[in-house]
Structure formats: C-alpha cells, structure tokens
PDB file of C-alpha atoms in Angstrom:
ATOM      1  CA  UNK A   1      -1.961   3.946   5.843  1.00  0.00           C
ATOM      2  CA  UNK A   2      -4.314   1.313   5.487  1.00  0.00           C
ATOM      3  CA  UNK A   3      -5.631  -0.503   2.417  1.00  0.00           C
ATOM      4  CA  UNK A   4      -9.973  -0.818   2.935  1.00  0.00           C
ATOM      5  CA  UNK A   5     -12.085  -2.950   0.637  1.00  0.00           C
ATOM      6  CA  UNK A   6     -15.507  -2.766   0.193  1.00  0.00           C
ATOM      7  CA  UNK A   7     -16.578  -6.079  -0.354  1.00  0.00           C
ATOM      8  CA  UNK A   8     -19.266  -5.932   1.648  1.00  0.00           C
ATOM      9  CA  UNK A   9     -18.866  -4.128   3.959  1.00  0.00           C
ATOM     10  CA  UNK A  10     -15.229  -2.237   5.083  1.00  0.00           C
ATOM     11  CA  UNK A  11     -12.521  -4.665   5.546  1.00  0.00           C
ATOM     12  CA  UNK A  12      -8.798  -4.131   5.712  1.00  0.00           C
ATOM     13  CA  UNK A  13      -6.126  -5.931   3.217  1.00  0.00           C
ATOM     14  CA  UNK A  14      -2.998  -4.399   4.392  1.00  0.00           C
ATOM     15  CA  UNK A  15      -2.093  -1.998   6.690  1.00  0.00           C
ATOM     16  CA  UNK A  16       1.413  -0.052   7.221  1.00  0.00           C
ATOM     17  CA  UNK A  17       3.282   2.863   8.765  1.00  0.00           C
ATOM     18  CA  UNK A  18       4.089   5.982   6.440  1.00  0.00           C
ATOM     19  CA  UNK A  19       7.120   8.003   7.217  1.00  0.00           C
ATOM     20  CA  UNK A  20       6.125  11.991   7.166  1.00  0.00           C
ATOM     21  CA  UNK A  21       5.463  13.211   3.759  1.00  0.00           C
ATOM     22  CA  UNK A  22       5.003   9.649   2.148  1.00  0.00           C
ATOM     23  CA  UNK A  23       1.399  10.979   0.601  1.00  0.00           C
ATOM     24  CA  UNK A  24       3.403  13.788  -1.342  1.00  0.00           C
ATOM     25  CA  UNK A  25       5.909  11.642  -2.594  1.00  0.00           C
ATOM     26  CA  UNK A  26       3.181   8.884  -3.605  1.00  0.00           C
ATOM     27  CA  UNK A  27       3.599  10.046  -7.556  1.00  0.00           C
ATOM     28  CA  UNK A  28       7.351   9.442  -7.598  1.00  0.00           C
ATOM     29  CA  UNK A  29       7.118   6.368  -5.756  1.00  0.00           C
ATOM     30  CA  UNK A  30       4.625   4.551  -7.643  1.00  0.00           C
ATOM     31  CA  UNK A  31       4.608   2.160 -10.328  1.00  0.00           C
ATOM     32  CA  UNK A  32       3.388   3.854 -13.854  1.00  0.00           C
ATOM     33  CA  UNK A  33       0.438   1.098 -13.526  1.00  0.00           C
ATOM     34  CA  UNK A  34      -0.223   2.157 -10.100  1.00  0.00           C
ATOM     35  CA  UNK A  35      -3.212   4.212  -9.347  1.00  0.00           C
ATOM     36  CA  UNK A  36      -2.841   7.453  -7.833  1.00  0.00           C
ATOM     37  CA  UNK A  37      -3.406   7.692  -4.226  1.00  0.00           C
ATOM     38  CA  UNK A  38      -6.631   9.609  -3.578  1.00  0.00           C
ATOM     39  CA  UNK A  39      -6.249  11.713  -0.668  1.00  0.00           C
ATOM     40  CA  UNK A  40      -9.294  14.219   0.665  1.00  0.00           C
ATOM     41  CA  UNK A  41      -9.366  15.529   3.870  1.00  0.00           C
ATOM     42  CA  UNK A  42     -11.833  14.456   6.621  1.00  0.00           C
ATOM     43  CA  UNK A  43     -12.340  15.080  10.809  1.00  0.00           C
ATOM     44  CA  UNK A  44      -9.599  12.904  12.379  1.00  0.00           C
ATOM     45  CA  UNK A  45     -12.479  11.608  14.714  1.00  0.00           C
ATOM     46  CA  UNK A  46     -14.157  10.119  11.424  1.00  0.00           C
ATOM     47  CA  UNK A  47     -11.135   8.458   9.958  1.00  0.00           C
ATOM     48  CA  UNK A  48     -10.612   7.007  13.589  1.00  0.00           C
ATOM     49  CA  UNK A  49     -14.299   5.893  13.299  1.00  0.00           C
ATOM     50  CA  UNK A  50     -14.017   4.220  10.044  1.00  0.00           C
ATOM     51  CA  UNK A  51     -10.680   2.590  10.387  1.00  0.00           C
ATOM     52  CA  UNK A  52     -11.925   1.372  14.037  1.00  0.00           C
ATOM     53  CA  UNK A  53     -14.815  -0.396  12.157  1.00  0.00           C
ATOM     54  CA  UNK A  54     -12.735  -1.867   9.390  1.00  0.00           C
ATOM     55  CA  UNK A  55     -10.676  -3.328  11.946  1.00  0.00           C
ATOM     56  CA  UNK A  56     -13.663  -4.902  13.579  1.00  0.00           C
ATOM     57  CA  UNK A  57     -14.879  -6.459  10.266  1.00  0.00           C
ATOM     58  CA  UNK A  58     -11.225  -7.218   9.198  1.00  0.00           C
ATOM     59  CA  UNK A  59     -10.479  -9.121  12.681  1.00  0.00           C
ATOM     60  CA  UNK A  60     -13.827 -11.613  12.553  1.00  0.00           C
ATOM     61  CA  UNK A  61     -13.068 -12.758   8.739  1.00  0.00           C
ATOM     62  CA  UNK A  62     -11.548 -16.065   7.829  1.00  0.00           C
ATOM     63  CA  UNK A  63      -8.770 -16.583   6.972  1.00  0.00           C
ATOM     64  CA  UNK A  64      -7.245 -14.102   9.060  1.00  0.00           C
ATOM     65  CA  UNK A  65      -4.021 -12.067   8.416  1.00  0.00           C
ATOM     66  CA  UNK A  66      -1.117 -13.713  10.137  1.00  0.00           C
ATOM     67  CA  UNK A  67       1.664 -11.741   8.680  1.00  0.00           C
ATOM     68  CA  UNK A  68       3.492 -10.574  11.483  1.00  0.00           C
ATOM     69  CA  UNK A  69       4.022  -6.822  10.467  1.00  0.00           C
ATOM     70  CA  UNK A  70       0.560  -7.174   9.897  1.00  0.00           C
ATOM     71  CA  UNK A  71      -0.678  -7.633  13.246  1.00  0.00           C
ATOM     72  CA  UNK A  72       2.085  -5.287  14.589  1.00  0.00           C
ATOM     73  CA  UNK A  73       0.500  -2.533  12.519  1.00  0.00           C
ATOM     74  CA  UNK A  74      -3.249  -3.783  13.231  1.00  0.00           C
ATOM     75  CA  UNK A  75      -2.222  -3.242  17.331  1.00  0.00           C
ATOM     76  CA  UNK A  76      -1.030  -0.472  16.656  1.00  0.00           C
ATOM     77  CA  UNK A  77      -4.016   0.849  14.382  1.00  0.00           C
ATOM     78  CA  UNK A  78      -5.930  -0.462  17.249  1.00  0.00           C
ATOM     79  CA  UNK A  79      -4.772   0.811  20.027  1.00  0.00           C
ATOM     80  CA  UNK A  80      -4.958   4.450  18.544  1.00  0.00           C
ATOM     81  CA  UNK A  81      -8.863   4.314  17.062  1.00  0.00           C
ATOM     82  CA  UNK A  82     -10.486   1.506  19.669  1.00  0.00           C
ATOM     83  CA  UNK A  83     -12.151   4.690  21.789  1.00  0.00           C
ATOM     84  CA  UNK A  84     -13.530   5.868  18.547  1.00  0.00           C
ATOM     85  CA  UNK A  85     -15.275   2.500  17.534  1.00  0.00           C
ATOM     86  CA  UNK A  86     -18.930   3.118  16.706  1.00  0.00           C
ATOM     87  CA  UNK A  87     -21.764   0.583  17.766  1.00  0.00           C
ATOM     88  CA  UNK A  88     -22.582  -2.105  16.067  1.00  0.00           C
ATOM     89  CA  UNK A  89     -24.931  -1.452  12.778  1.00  0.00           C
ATOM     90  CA  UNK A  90     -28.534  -2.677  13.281  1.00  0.00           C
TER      91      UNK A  90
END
C-alpha cells in the first residue's frame, strides 16, 4: 500500500506492506476520524505504471525519506514496478 499525494505532481508519503485481506478489514481497523479507504480496481500494469512514477518524483524531492522501513518498502516497491516506469513527461 502506498500513500500518493498530488501536490503537484504524484509523490509518495508513506509506503508499507499489507498482509492478505488488510483492504477488507480497513473499516474495522480504522480510526472513526479516518477516511475510508477507496479501493477501485485497475490493470495491474497501470498501478505498476503509476506507482513506478511516484517513486521517481518521490526519490528526487528534498528532504528525502530516511526512515528505514521506508526505504526497505521503497526497494521493494521498486524493484517490483521499475520495468513498468513510463518516460519522462514532456
């Protein structure tokens, strides 16, 4: 799961490994303030896409995350959507 801004463009805040079924259990798990976690269904190749760009954005902005599960996560995120990273936008 990963938490994208839109700033100005897609940018990552935090980033974390779900255990299976996390998304149905999101409405028990939540605070009452919380929102609830929107959830649509899209080609895997696109979320790869998108998440691949965020990453981009997220890893040239200052400061940059150093939390460490934070990177761990963001190698991880990497190394599963880096062949799916679209060009650069004109």
């Amino acid at each position: 799961m990963a938490q994208v801004l839109k700033p100005g463009g897609l940018l990552i805040d935090k980033i974390a490994i779900l255990e299976p079924g996390a998304a149905a259990q999101w409405d028990q798990l939540r605070e009452a303030d919380e929102l609830p976690m929107p959830i649509s269904q899209a080609p895997v190749a696109d979320v790869l896409a998108d998440l691949a760009a965020a990453l981009r954005t997220t890893d040239i902005t200052w400061p940059r995350n150093d939390d460490e599960n934070f990177i761990d996560n963001r190698a991880l995120a990497w190394s599963r959507c880096r062949s799916h990273l679209p060009g650069r936008p004109e």
